[in-house]
Tab-separated table of C-alpha atoms and ligand atoms in Angstrom:
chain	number	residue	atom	x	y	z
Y	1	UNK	CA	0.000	0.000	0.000
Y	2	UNK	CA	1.252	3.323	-1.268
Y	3	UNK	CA	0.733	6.768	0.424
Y	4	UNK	CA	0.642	9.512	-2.214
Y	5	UNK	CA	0.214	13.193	-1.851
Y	6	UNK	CA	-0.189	15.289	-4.754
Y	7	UNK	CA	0.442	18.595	-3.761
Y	8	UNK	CA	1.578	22.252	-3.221
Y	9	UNK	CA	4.812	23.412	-2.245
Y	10	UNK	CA	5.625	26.923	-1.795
Y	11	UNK	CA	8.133	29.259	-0.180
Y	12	UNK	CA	7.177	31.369	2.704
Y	13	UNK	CA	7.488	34.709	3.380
Y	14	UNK	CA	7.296	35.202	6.744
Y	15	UNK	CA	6.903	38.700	8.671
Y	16	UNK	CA	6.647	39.073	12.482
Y	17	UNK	CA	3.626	41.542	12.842
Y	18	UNK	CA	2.139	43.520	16.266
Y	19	UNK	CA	-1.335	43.078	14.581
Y	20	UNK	CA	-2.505	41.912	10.809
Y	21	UNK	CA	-2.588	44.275	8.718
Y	22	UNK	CA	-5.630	46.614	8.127
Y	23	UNK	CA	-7.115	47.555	5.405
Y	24	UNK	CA	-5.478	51.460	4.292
Y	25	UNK	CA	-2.295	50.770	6.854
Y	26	UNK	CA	1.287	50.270	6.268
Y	27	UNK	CA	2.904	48.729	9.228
Y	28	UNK	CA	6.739	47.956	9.947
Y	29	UNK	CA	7.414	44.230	10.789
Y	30	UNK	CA	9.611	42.880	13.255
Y	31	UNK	CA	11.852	40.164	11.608
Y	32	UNK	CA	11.175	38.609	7.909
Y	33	UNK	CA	12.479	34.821	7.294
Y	34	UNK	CA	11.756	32.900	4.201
Y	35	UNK	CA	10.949	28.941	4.971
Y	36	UNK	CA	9.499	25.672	3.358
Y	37	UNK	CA	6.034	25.223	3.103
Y	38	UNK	CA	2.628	24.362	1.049
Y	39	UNK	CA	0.350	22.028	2.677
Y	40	UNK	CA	1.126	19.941	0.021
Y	41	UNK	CA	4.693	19.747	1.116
Y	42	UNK	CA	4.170	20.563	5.727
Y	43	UNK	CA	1.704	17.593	5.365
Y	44	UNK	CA	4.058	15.021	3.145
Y	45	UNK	CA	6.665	15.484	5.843
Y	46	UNK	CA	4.371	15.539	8.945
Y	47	UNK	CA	3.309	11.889	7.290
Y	48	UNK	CA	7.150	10.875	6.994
Y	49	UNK	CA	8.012	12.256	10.225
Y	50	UNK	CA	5.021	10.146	11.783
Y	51	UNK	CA	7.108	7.112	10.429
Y	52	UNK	CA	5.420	6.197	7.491
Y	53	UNK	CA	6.566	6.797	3.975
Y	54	UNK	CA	4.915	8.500	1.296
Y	55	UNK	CA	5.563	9.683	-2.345
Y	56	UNK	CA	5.018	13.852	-2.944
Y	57	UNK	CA	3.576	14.474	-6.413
Y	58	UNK	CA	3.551	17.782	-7.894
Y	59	UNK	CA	5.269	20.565	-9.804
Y	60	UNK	CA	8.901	22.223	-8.159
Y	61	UNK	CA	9.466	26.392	-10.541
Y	62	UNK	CA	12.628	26.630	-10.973
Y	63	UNK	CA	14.028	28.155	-7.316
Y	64	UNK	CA	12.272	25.513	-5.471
Y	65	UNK	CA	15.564	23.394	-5.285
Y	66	UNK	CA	16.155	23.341	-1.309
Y	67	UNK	CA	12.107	22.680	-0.700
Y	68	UNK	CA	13.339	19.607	-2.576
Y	69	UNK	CA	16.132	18.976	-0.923
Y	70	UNK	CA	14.366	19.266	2.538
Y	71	UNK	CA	11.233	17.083	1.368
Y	72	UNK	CA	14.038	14.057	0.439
Y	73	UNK	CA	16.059	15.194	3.648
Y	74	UNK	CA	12.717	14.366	5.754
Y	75	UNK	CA	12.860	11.357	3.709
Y	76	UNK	CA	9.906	11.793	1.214
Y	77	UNK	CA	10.266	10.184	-1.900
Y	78	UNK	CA	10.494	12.589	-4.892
Y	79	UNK	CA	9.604	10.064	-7.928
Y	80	UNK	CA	6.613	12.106	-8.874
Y	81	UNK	CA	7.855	15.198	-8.466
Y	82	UNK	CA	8.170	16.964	-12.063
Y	83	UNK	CA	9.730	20.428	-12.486
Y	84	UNK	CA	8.462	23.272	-14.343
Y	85	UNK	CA	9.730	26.844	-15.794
Y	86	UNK	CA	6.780	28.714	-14.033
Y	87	UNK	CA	7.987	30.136	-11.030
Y	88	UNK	CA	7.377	28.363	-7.381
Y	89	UNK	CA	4.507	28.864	-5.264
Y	90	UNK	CA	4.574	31.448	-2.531
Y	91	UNK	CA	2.805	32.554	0.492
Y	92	UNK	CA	2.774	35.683	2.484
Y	93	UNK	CA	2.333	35.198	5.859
Y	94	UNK	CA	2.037	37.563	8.842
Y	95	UNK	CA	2.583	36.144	12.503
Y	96	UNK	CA	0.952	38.008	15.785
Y	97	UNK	CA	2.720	37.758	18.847
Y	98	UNK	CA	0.311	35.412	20.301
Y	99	UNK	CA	1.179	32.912	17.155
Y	100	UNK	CA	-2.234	33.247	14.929
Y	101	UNK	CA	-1.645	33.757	11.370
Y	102	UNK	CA	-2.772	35.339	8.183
Y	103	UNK	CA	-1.699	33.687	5.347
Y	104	UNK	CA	-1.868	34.849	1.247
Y	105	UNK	CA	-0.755	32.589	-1.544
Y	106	UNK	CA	0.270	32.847	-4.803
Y	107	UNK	CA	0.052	29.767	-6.507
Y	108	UNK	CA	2.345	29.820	-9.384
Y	109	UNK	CA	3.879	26.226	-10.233
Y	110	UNK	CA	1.190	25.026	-7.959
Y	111	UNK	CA	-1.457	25.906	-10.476
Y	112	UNK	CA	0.810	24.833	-13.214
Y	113	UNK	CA	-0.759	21.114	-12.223
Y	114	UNK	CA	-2.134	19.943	-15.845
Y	115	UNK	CA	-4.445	16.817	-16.119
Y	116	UNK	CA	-1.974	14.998	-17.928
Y	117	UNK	CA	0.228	15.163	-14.984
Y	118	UNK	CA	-2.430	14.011	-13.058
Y	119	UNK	CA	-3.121	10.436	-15.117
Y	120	UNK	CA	0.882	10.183	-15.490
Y	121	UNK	CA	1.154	9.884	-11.526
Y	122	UNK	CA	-2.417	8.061	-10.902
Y	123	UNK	CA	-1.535	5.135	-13.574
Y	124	UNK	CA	1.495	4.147	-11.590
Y	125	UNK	CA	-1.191	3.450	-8.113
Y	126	UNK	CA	-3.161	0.995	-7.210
Y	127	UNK	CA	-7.134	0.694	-5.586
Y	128	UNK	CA	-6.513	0.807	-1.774
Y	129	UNK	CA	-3.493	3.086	-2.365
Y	130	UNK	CA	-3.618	6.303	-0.087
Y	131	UNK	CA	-3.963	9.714	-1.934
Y	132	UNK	CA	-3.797	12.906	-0.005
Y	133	UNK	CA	-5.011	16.155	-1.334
Y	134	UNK	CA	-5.692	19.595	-0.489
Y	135	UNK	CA	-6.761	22.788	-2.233
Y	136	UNK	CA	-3.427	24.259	-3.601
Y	137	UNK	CA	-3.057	22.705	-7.064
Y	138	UNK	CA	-4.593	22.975	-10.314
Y	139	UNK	CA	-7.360	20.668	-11.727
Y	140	UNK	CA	-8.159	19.260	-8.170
Y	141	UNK	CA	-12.444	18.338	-9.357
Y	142	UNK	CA	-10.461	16.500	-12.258
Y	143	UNK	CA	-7.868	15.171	-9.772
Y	144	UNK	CA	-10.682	13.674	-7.320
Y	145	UNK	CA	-12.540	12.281	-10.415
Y	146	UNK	CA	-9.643	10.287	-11.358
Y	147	UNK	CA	-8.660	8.784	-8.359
Y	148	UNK	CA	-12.364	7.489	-7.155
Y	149	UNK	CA	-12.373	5.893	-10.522
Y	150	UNK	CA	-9.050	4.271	-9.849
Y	151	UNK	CA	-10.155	3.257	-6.348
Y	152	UNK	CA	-7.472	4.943	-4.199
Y	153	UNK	CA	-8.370	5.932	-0.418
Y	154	UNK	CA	-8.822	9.800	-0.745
Y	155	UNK	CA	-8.023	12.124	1.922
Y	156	UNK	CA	-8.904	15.795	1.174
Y	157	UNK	CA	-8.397	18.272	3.596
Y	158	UNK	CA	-10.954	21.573	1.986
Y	159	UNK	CA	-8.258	24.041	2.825
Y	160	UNK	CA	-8.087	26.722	1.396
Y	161	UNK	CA	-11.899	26.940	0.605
Y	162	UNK	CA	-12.786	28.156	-2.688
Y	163	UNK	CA	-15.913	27.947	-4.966
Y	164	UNK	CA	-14.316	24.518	-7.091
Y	165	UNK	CA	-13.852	22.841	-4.277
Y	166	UNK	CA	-17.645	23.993	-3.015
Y	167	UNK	CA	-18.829	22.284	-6.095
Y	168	UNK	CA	-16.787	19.241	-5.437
Y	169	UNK	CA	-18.470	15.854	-5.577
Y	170	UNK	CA	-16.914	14.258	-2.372
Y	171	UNK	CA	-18.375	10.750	-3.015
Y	172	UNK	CA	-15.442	8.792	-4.242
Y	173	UNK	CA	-13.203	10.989	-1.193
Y	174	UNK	CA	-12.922	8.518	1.819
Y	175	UNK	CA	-12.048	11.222	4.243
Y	176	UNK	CA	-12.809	15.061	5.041
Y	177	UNK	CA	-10.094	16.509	6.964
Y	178	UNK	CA	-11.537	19.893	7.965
Y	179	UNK	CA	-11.344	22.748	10.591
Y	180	UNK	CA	-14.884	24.537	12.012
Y	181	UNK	CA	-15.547	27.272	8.965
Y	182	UNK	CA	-14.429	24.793	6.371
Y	183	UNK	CA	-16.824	22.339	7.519
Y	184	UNK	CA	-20.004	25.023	7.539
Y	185	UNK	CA	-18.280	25.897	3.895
Y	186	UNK	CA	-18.472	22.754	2.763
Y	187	UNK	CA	-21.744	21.968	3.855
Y	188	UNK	CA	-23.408	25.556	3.288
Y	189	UNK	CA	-24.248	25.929	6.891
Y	190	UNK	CA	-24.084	28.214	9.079
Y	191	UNK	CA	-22.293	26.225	11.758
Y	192	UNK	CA	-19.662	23.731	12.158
Y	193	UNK	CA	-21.938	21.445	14.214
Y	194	UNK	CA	-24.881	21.518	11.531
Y	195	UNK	CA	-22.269	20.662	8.459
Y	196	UNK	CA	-21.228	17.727	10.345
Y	197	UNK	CA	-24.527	16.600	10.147
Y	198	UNK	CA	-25.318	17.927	7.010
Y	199	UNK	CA	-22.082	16.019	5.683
Y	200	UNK	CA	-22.968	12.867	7.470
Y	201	UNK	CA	-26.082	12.644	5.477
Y	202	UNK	CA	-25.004	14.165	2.330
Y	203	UNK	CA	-22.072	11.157	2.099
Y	204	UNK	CA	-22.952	8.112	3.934
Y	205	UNK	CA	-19.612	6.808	3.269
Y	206	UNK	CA	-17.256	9.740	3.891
Y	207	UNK	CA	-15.188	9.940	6.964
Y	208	UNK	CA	-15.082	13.637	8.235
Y	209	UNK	CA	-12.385	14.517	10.981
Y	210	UNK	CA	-13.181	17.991	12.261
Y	211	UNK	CA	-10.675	19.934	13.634
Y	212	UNK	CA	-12.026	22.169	16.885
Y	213	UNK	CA	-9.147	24.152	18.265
Y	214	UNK	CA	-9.367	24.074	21.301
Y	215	UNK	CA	-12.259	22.030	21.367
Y	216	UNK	CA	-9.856	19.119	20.301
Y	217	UNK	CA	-11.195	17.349	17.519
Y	218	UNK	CA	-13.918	14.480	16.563
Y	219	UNK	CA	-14.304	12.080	14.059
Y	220	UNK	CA	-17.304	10.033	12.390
Y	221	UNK	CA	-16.667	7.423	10.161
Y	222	UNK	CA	-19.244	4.011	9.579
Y	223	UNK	CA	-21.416	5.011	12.055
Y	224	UNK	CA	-18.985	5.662	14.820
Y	225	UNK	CA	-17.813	8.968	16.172
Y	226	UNK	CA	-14.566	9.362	17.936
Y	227	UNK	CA	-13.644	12.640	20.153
Y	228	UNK	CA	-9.935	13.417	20.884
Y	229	UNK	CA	-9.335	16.626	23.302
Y	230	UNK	CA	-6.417	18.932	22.323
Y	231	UNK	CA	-3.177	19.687	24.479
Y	232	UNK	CA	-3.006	23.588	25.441
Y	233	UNK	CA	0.404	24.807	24.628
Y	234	UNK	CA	1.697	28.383	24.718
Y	235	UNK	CA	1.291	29.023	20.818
Y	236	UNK	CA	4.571	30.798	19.000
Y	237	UNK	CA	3.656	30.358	15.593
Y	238	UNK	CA	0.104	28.565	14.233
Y	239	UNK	CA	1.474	28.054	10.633
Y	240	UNK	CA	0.937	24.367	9.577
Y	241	UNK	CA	-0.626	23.133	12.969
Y	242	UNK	CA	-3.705	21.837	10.623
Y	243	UNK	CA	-1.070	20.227	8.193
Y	244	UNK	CA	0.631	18.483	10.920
Y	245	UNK	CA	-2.340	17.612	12.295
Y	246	UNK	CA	-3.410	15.854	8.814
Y	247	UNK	CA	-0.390	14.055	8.013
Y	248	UNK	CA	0.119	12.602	11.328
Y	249	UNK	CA	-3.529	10.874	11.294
Y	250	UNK	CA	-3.010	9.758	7.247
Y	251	UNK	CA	0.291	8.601	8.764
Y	252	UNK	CA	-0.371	6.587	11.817
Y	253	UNK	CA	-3.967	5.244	9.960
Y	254	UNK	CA	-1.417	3.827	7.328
Y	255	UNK	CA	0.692	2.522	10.117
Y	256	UNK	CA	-2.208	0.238	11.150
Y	257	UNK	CA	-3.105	2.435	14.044
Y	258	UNK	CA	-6.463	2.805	15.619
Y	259	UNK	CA	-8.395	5.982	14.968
Y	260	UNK	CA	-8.631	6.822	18.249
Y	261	UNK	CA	-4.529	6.729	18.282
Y	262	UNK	CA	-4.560	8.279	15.262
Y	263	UNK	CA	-6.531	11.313	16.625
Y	264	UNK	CA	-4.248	11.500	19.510
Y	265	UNK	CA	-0.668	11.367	17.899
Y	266	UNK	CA	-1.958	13.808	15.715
Y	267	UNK	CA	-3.019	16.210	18.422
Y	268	UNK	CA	0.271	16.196	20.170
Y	269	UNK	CA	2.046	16.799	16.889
Y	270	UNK	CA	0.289	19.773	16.230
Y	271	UNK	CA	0.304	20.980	19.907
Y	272	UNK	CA	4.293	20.496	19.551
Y	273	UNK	CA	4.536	22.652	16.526
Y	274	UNK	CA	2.799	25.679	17.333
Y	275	UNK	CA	5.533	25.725	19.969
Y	276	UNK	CA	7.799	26.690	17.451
Y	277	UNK	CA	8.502	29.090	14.606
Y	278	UNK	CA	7.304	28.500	10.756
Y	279	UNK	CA	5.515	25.917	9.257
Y	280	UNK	CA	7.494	22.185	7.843
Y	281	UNK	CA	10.470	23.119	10.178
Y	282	UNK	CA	7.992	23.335	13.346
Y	283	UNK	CA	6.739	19.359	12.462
Y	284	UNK	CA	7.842	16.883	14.999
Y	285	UNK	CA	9.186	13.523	15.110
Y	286	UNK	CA	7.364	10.760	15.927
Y	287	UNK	CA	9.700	9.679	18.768
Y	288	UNK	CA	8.729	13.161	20.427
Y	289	UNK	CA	5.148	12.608	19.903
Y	290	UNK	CA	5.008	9.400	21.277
Y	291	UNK	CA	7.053	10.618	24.298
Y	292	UNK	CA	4.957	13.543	24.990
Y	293	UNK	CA	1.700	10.693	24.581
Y	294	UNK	CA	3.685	8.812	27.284
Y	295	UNK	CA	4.087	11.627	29.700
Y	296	UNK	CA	0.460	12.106	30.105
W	301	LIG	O1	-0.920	25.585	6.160
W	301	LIG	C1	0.188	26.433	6.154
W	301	LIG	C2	0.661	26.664	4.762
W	301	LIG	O2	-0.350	27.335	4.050
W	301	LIG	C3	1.886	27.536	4.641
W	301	LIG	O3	3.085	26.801	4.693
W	301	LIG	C4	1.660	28.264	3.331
W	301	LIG	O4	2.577	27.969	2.343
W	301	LIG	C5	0.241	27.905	2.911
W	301	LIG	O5	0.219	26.951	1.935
């Protein structure tokens, strides 16, 4: 059994900020760095780092050579990894001092994605395979089409929301990996508590894990519902907590693991990285997870 994510990778622009910016303002920042990131890329080494290896599938512009090097550093394989002349992915991102983000993207090679791409990865998996996706590429409808038809597991996390992923058909995607206002999105509630519901009758079949802050998390999948609590940390930096949180539970559910473990590993991961500064670097390893799980 493979584990497969086909996804963004971009480089961060990071600025240290009293407040987000407003609308009209100019505001100095406090420190700039430039890191690794892309969900596609924080949640293909939070999977690795869990201990479980997986493939990253997408398109590298032409200066995304050390995002490379640290995806095969964190031991990711790169065999579906094609490169392109359009230039990489970016985000802007703005920190707060109390570690909540703002994030803007450009998507550049990331939108590059082409359907051929798509079928040149897909034809080398198999039904049962593990495909994770998220919102950052091009062609995702055509993307989710073509792997329910191939039978791979599907895990979509609907971030971020936009009006093609709205209009999504979710039937062939085995699970929903989403926070409170993606879940109302995806639904078109008002809540997060009515889209659960609304999902869980929409698609009998889907799994949705819903991610609560500091609510914790919960989980439904055939007919039973699974609630994990989260660990309160003092937060530095928020950027990739959700990614971590995804590839841990793709991760240890590959591994074999119970759900319920699943849930919990990846709730400690993602308590451990807002702890630290910027998004892939911030991802722990599993022996640190597992150790924190043990202190309890
Ligand atoms: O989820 C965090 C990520 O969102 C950042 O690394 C940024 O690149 C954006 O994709």
């Amino acid at each position: 059994m493979n584990v497969v994510n086909f996804g963004s990778l971009n480089i961060d622009h990071v600025y240290a900020v009293d407040h987000f910016c407003r609308a009209g303002e100019t505001i100095h920042t406090k420190s700039y760095t430039q890191n690794a990131g892309g969900k596609g890329l924080n949640q293909s080494i939070a999977v690795s780092r869990s201990g479980q290896k997986v493939h990253h599938a997408g398109l590298l512009g032409p200066e995304g050579a050390r995002l490379a090097e640290l995806l095969s550093g964190s031991g990711v394989d790169l065999r579906y990894l094609k490169h392109t002349d359009v230039p990489q992915g970016h985000a802007v991102i703005q920190v707060q001092p109390d570690g909540q983000n703002c994030i803007f993207l450009y998507g550049g090679s990331n939108q590059a994605v082409t359907p051929q791409e798509i079928d040149g990865v897909l034809m080398q998996l198999n039904a049962g395979d593990y495909l994770l996706l998220q919102n950052e590429i091009a062609n995702l409808t055509y993307l989710l089409r073509a792997a329910a038809r191939r039978g791979l597991r599907v895990v979509l996390n609907a971030s971020p929301i936009s009006d093609e992923l709205l209009n999504a058909d979710l039937s062939g995607v085995d699970w929903l990996v989403v926070n409170e206002i993606e879940c109302a999105a995806m639904a078109g509630c008002g809540d997060a508590q009515a889209g659960y519901e609304t999902l869980k009758q929409r698609y009998p079949s889907l799994g949705i894990l819903l991610t609560l802050g500091s609510e914790g998390s919960v989980s439904w999948k055939d007919g039973t519902e699974v609630r994990q609590c989260a660990y309160p940390v003092k937060a530095v930096d928020t950027t990739g907590a959700g990614d971590t949180f995804m590839g841990y539970f793709v991760g240890c559910l590959a591994q074999g693991m119970e759900r319920q473990t699943a849930m919990q590993y990846a709730s400690m991961a993602s308590a451990i990285s807002v702890t630290r500064p910027g998004a892939a670097a911030s991802i722990p390893l599993m022996d640190e997870v597992r150790a924190a799980v043990e202190a309890l």
